[in-house]
Short mmCIF file of C-alpha atoms (C1' of nucleotides) in Angstrom, two decimals:
data_model
loop_
_atom_site.label_atom_id
_atom_site.label_comp_id
_atom_site.label_asym_id
_atom_site.label_seq_id
_atom_site.Cartn_x
_atom_site.Cartn_y
_atom_site.Cartn_z
CA MET A 1 28.83 -109.96 -28.67
CA THR A 2 26.65 -107.00 -29.54
CA GLU A 3 23.95 -108.28 -27.25
CA GLN A 4 26.47 -107.61 -24.50
CA LEU A 5 26.63 -103.96 -25.48
CA VAL A 6 23.78 -102.86 -23.24
CA ALA A 7 25.24 -104.87 -20.36
CA VAL A 8 28.57 -103.11 -20.78
CA PHE A 9 26.89 -99.72 -20.66
CA ALA A 10 24.95 -100.72 -17.59
CA ALA A 11 28.22 -101.79 -15.96
CA LEU A 12 29.85 -98.49 -16.87
CA GLY A 13 26.90 -96.50 -15.59
CA ASP A 14 27.96 -96.52 -11.97
CA ASP A 15 30.23 -94.09 -10.15
CA THR A 16 31.73 -96.58 -7.74
CA ARG A 17 32.71 -98.89 -10.57
CA TRP A 18 34.47 -96.02 -12.31
CA SER A 19 36.38 -95.22 -9.15
CA ILE A 20 37.46 -98.85 -9.08
CA LEU A 21 38.53 -98.74 -12.72
CA LEU A 22 40.35 -95.51 -11.96
CA ALA A 23 42.24 -97.10 -9.09
CA LEU A 24 43.09 -100.12 -11.20
CA GLY A 25 44.48 -97.73 -13.79
CA GLU A 26 47.42 -97.16 -11.49
CA GLY A 27 48.23 -100.82 -11.40
CA ASP A 28 46.64 -104.17 -10.70
CA ALA A 29 45.22 -104.62 -7.23
CA SER A 30 43.21 -107.01 -5.08
CA ALA A 31 39.74 -106.31 -3.75
CA SER A 32 41.19 -105.89 -0.27
CA ALA A 33 43.78 -103.40 -1.46
CA LEU A 34 41.08 -101.44 -3.30
CA ALA A 35 38.93 -101.42 -0.18
CA GLU A 36 41.68 -99.56 1.66
CA ARG A 37 41.66 -96.77 -0.91
CA LEU A 38 37.93 -96.47 -1.49
CA PRO A 39 35.09 -95.57 0.89
CA VAL A 40 33.30 -98.90 0.50
CA THR A 41 33.78 -102.36 1.92
CA ARG A 42 35.73 -105.13 0.27
CA GLN A 43 32.54 -107.10 -0.28
CA ALA A 44 30.95 -104.24 -2.20
CA ILE A 45 34.06 -103.96 -4.35
CA ALA A 46 34.03 -107.69 -4.95
CA LYS A 47 30.47 -107.43 -6.28
CA HIS A 48 31.41 -104.59 -8.60
CA LEU A 49 34.43 -106.49 -9.87
CA ALA A 50 32.17 -109.44 -10.61
CA VAL A 51 29.93 -107.20 -12.69
CA LEU A 52 32.87 -105.72 -14.55
CA GLU A 53 34.34 -109.15 -15.14
CA GLN A 54 31.05 -110.40 -16.51
CA VAL A 55 31.16 -107.85 -19.32
CA GLY A 56 34.85 -108.37 -19.91
CA VAL A 57 36.10 -104.96 -18.82
CA VAL A 58 38.23 -106.43 -16.08
CA ASP A 59 40.27 -109.57 -15.60
CA SER A 60 41.75 -111.44 -12.64
CA HIS A 61 44.81 -113.54 -11.90
CA ARG A 62 46.09 -115.08 -8.72
CA VAL A 63 49.27 -113.91 -7.05
CA GLY A 64 50.01 -115.94 -4.00
CA ARG A 65 46.81 -116.13 -2.03
CA GLU A 66 45.35 -112.93 -3.40
CA LEU A 67 43.33 -112.18 -6.52
CA ARG A 68 44.74 -109.31 -8.55
CA TRP A 69 42.49 -107.45 -10.95
CA SER A 70 43.43 -105.55 -14.06
CA VAL A 71 41.56 -103.38 -16.55
CA LEU A 72 41.23 -104.42 -20.17
CA GLY A 73 41.42 -101.10 -21.96
CA SER A 74 41.00 -102.81 -25.30
CA ARG A 75 37.51 -103.89 -24.29
CA LEU A 76 36.58 -100.28 -23.75
CA GLY A 77 38.02 -99.46 -27.12
CA ASP A 78 35.93 -102.16 -28.76
CA THR A 79 32.81 -100.88 -27.04
CA ALA A 80 33.63 -97.33 -28.10
CA ARG A 81 34.02 -98.37 -31.70
CA GLU A 82 30.67 -100.11 -31.67
CA LEU A 83 28.98 -97.11 -30.13
CA ASP A 84 30.60 -94.79 -32.63
CA ARG A 85 29.44 -96.97 -35.47
CA ILE A 86 25.89 -96.96 -34.20
CA GLY A 87 25.90 -93.22 -33.71
CA ALA A 88 27.23 -92.61 -37.20
CA GLU A 89 24.74 -94.87 -38.86
CA TRP A 90 21.89 -93.42 -36.87
CA ASP A 91 22.26 -90.11 -38.52
CA ARG A 92 21.98 -91.87 -41.85
CA ARG A 93 19.01 -93.90 -40.64
CA LEU A 94 20.49 -97.20 -41.71
CA ALA A 95 18.53 -100.35 -41.19
CA ALA A 96 21.72 -102.07 -40.08
CA ILE A 97 21.28 -100.50 -36.68
CA LYS A 98 18.23 -102.55 -36.08
CA ARG A 99 20.09 -105.74 -36.85
CA ILE A 100 22.89 -104.84 -34.43
CA ALA A 101 20.87 -104.09 -31.34
CA GLU A 102 18.14 -106.64 -31.83
CA GLY A 103 20.16 -109.37 -30.26
CA LEU A 104 18.44 -108.75 -26.95
CA MET B 1 32.61 -83.87 -17.63
CA THR B 2 33.25 -87.42 -16.55
CA GLU B 3 30.22 -87.11 -14.34
CA GLN B 4 28.10 -86.60 -17.43
CA LEU B 5 29.84 -89.51 -19.15
CA VAL B 6 28.74 -91.95 -16.48
CA ALA B 7 25.21 -90.60 -16.75
CA VAL B 8 25.18 -91.30 -20.48
CA PHE B 9 26.31 -94.86 -19.89
CA ALA B 10 23.66 -95.32 -17.24
CA ALA B 11 21.07 -94.03 -19.70
CA LEU B 12 22.31 -96.43 -22.38
CA GLY B 13 22.34 -99.36 -19.98
CA ASP B 14 18.66 -100.17 -20.30
CA ASP B 15 16.97 -102.45 -22.83
CA THR B 16 13.73 -100.52 -23.05
CA ARG B 17 15.57 -97.30 -23.81
CA TRP B 18 17.44 -99.02 -26.62
CA SER B 19 14.18 -100.27 -28.07
CA ILE B 20 12.97 -96.68 -27.98
CA LEU B 21 16.12 -95.44 -29.70
CA LEU B 22 15.69 -98.23 -32.22
CA ALA B 23 12.15 -97.19 -32.99
CA LEU B 24 13.21 -93.57 -33.28
CA GLY B 25 15.88 -94.68 -35.73
CA GLU B 26 13.12 -95.28 -38.23
CA GLY B 27 11.88 -91.75 -37.92
CA ASP B 28 10.86 -89.20 -35.34
CA ALA B 29 7.86 -90.12 -33.25
CA SER B 30 5.78 -89.01 -30.27
CA ALA B 31 5.61 -90.84 -26.96
CA SER B 32 2.09 -91.94 -27.80
CA ALA B 33 3.14 -93.31 -31.18
CA LEU B 34 6.01 -95.18 -29.55
CA ALA B 35 3.64 -96.63 -26.97
CA GLU B 36 1.67 -98.26 -29.77
CA ARG B 37 4.76 -100.06 -31.02
CA LEU B 38 6.31 -101.04 -27.71
CA PRO B 39 5.02 -103.23 -24.88
CA VAL B 40 5.05 -100.44 -22.30
CA THR B 41 2.77 -97.55 -21.48
CA ARG B 42 3.14 -94.03 -22.80
CA GLN B 43 4.03 -92.78 -19.33
CA ALA B 44 6.90 -95.23 -19.01
CA ILE B 45 8.18 -94.13 -22.42
CA ALA B 46 7.88 -90.49 -21.41
CA LYS B 47 10.09 -91.18 -18.40
CA HIS B 48 12.69 -92.90 -20.54
CA LEU B 49 12.66 -90.06 -23.04
CA ALA B 50 13.23 -87.62 -20.19
CA VAL B 51 16.28 -89.60 -19.11
CA LEU B 52 17.64 -89.74 -22.65
CA GLU B 53 16.99 -86.04 -23.13
CA GLN B 54 18.80 -85.24 -19.90
CA VAL B 55 22.02 -86.74 -21.27
CA GLY B 56 21.51 -85.22 -24.70
CA VAL B 57 20.98 -88.40 -26.67
CA VAL B 58 17.52 -87.38 -27.76
CA ASP B 59 15.78 -84.16 -28.68
CA SER B 60 12.18 -82.99 -29.00
CA HIS B 61 10.18 -80.57 -31.13
CA ARG B 62 6.48 -79.80 -31.27
CA VAL B 63 4.40 -80.67 -34.30
CA GLY B 64 0.86 -79.52 -33.81
CA ARG B 65 -0.20 -80.71 -30.40
CA GLU B 66 2.25 -83.56 -30.26
CA LEU B 67 5.88 -83.75 -29.14
CA ARG B 68 8.10 -85.50 -31.67
CA TRP B 69 11.38 -87.02 -30.53
CA SER B 70 14.50 -87.64 -32.53
CA VAL B 71 17.86 -89.31 -31.87
CA LEU B 72 21.07 -87.31 -31.88
CA GLY B 73 23.58 -89.76 -33.33
CA SER B 74 26.37 -87.23 -32.97
CA ARG B 75 26.02 -87.36 -29.20
CA LEU B 76 26.64 -91.08 -29.31
CA GLY B 77 29.67 -90.44 -31.47
CA ASP B 78 31.07 -87.97 -28.97
CA THR B 79 30.56 -90.41 -26.13
CA ALA B 80 32.22 -93.15 -28.14
CA ARG B 81 35.26 -90.98 -28.79
CA GLU B 82 35.64 -90.20 -25.11
CA LEU B 83 35.35 -93.85 -24.20
CA ASP B 84 37.90 -94.80 -26.82
CA ARG B 85 40.28 -92.14 -25.51
CA ILE B 86 39.93 -93.50 -21.98
CA GLY B 87 40.46 -97.07 -23.12
CA ALA B 88 43.61 -96.12 -25.02
CA GLU B 89 44.88 -94.15 -22.06
CA TRP B 90 44.38 -97.18 -19.87
CA ASP B 91 46.39 -99.44 -22.11
CA ARG B 92 49.13 -96.84 -22.33
CA ARG B 93 49.44 -96.47 -18.56
CA LEU B 94 49.33 -100.18 -17.90
CA ALA B 95 51.98 -100.77 -20.54
CA ALA B 96 54.15 -98.13 -18.86
CA ILE B 97 53.65 -99.75 -15.48
CA LYS B 98 54.60 -103.09 -16.91
CA ARG B 99 57.77 -101.62 -18.41
CA ILE B 100 58.71 -100.17 -15.04
CA ALA B 101 58.02 -103.43 -13.27
CA GLU B 102 60.32 -105.19 -15.68
CA GLY B 103 63.10 -102.83 -14.73
CA LEU B 104 63.52 -100.98 -18.02
"C1'" DG C 1 51.03 -127.02 13.12
"C1'" DC C 2 49.35 -122.18 14.08
"C1'" DT C 3 48.48 -117.89 13.06
"C1'" DT C 4 47.39 -114.37 9.94
"C1'" DA C 5 45.58 -112.30 6.03
"C1'" DA C 6 43.30 -113.06 2.09
"C1'" DT C 7 38.89 -114.60 -0.36
"C1'" DG C 8 33.96 -116.67 -0.60
"C1'" DC C 9 29.33 -116.89 0.72
"C1'" DA C 10 24.92 -115.53 2.70
"C1'" DA C 11 21.51 -112.83 4.81
"C1'" DC C 12 19.79 -108.51 5.31
"C1'" DC C 13 18.61 -103.30 4.69
"C1'" DC C 14 17.06 -99.66 1.98
"C1'" DT C 15 17.05 -96.68 -1.79
"C1'" DC C 16 16.31 -96.12 -6.66
"C1'" DG C 17 14.02 -96.57 -10.71
"C1'" DG C 18 11.15 -99.01 -14.17
"C1'" DG C 19 6.40 -99.69 -14.64
"C1'" DT C 20 1.61 -98.98 -13.73
"C1'" DT C 21 -3.08 -96.60 -13.05
"C1'" DG C 22 -5.77 -92.49 -12.79
"C1'" DC C 23 -6.91 -88.01 -13.73
"C1'" DA C 24 -6.36 -83.16 -15.15
"C1'" DC C 25 -5.11 -80.17 -18.84
"C1'" DA C 26 -4.43 -78.60 -23.57
"C1'" DT C 27 -5.25 -78.33 -28.42
"C1'" DA C 28 -6.74 -79.92 -33.18
"C1'" DT C 29 -10.73 -80.93 -35.77
"C1'" DG C 30 -15.57 -82.07 -36.90
"C1'" DC D 1 -18.90 -75.80 -29.23
"C1'" DA D 2 -18.04 -80.60 -28.45
"C1'" DT D 3 -15.25 -84.31 -28.78
"C1'" DA D 4 -11.30 -86.82 -29.40
"C1'" DT D 5 -6.51 -87.16 -29.01
"C1'" DG D 6 -2.09 -86.03 -27.04
"C1'" DT D 7 0.49 -84.44 -23.12
"C1'" DG D 8 1.69 -83.58 -18.01
"C1'" DC D 9 1.59 -84.78 -13.29
"C1'" DA D 10 1.16 -87.60 -9.08
"C1'" DA D 11 0.71 -91.53 -6.33
"C1'" DC D 12 1.74 -96.08 -5.90
"C1'" DC D 13 3.86 -100.99 -6.49
"C1'" DC D 14 7.73 -103.84 -6.49
"C1'" DG D 15 11.87 -105.94 -7.88
"C1'" DA D 16 16.78 -105.04 -8.66
"C1'" DG D 17 20.95 -103.86 -6.93
"C1'" DG D 18 24.38 -101.15 -4.17
"C1'" DG D 19 25.92 -101.48 0.41
"C1'" DT D 20 26.49 -103.55 4.88
"C1'" DT D 21 27.65 -107.06 8.67
"C1'" DG D 22 29.00 -111.64 9.99
"C1'" DC D 23 31.06 -115.85 9.48
"C1'" DA D 24 33.27 -119.70 7.06
"C1'" DT D 25 37.15 -121.05 4.38
"C1'" DT D 26 41.50 -121.21 2.32
"C1'" DA D 27 46.31 -120.62 1.80
"C1'" DA D 28 51.08 -118.15 3.00
"C1'" DG D 29 54.71 -117.77 6.21
"C1'" DC D 30 56.82 -118.43 10.44
#
DNA sequence: GCTTAATGCAACCCTCGGGTTGCACATATG
DNA sequence: CATATGTGCAACCCGAGGGTTGCATTAAGC
């Protein structure tokens, strides 16, 4: 779980992926539909969605013959809470921090 | 502002940088001191510190002829709050969309 | 059954960045 | 002053990954 933290940050550290998340914020959409709104190809979007899915920020479900993707805001909330916890404890120099992030 | 957010995530999306932050969590240290504890060269660490400094996660101050680095936990807290806000916003919008789709 | 529109897969290009070595410079300290 | 230690800078290597094109495949809808 916490070992995934760094992977989540890495996934969120890309502009194109944020533009995808942004677009999905206005409603679920397929990779093809997203490709029509964004300046990248469908294949590139598909790769990004795979990355986002891997860290659990995004989810897919079939509708007819297309794959619709949706954002899991709760996952972002979870990540935020973890980060906040780490930041708070850092200032207090707690040894617990080490335990949390050492699952690498 | 969001531009900077993505940069922070990108900075936090690297294992080596987390190991540096971890080490700094046990007390301020110079790049050279960190290089003795970590399996990378001082120059590599210096680069990472520059990245972390750029996004405001880390800070430096001179002590004699060495540069000591320290973590700014508050910056992580700020980032976490923004992320949490975004995540909540996402859930809110998607819930609204769902309501609309259900004809309410 | 045929066509159309969607996804899946693979090869390829090229930039970015993590890491290294090597050396020059600066500053405590004997 | 001389030396050792810490920093700064530059060139270089190389693998990862963001992006592309091309084609195969699958599944609706007529």
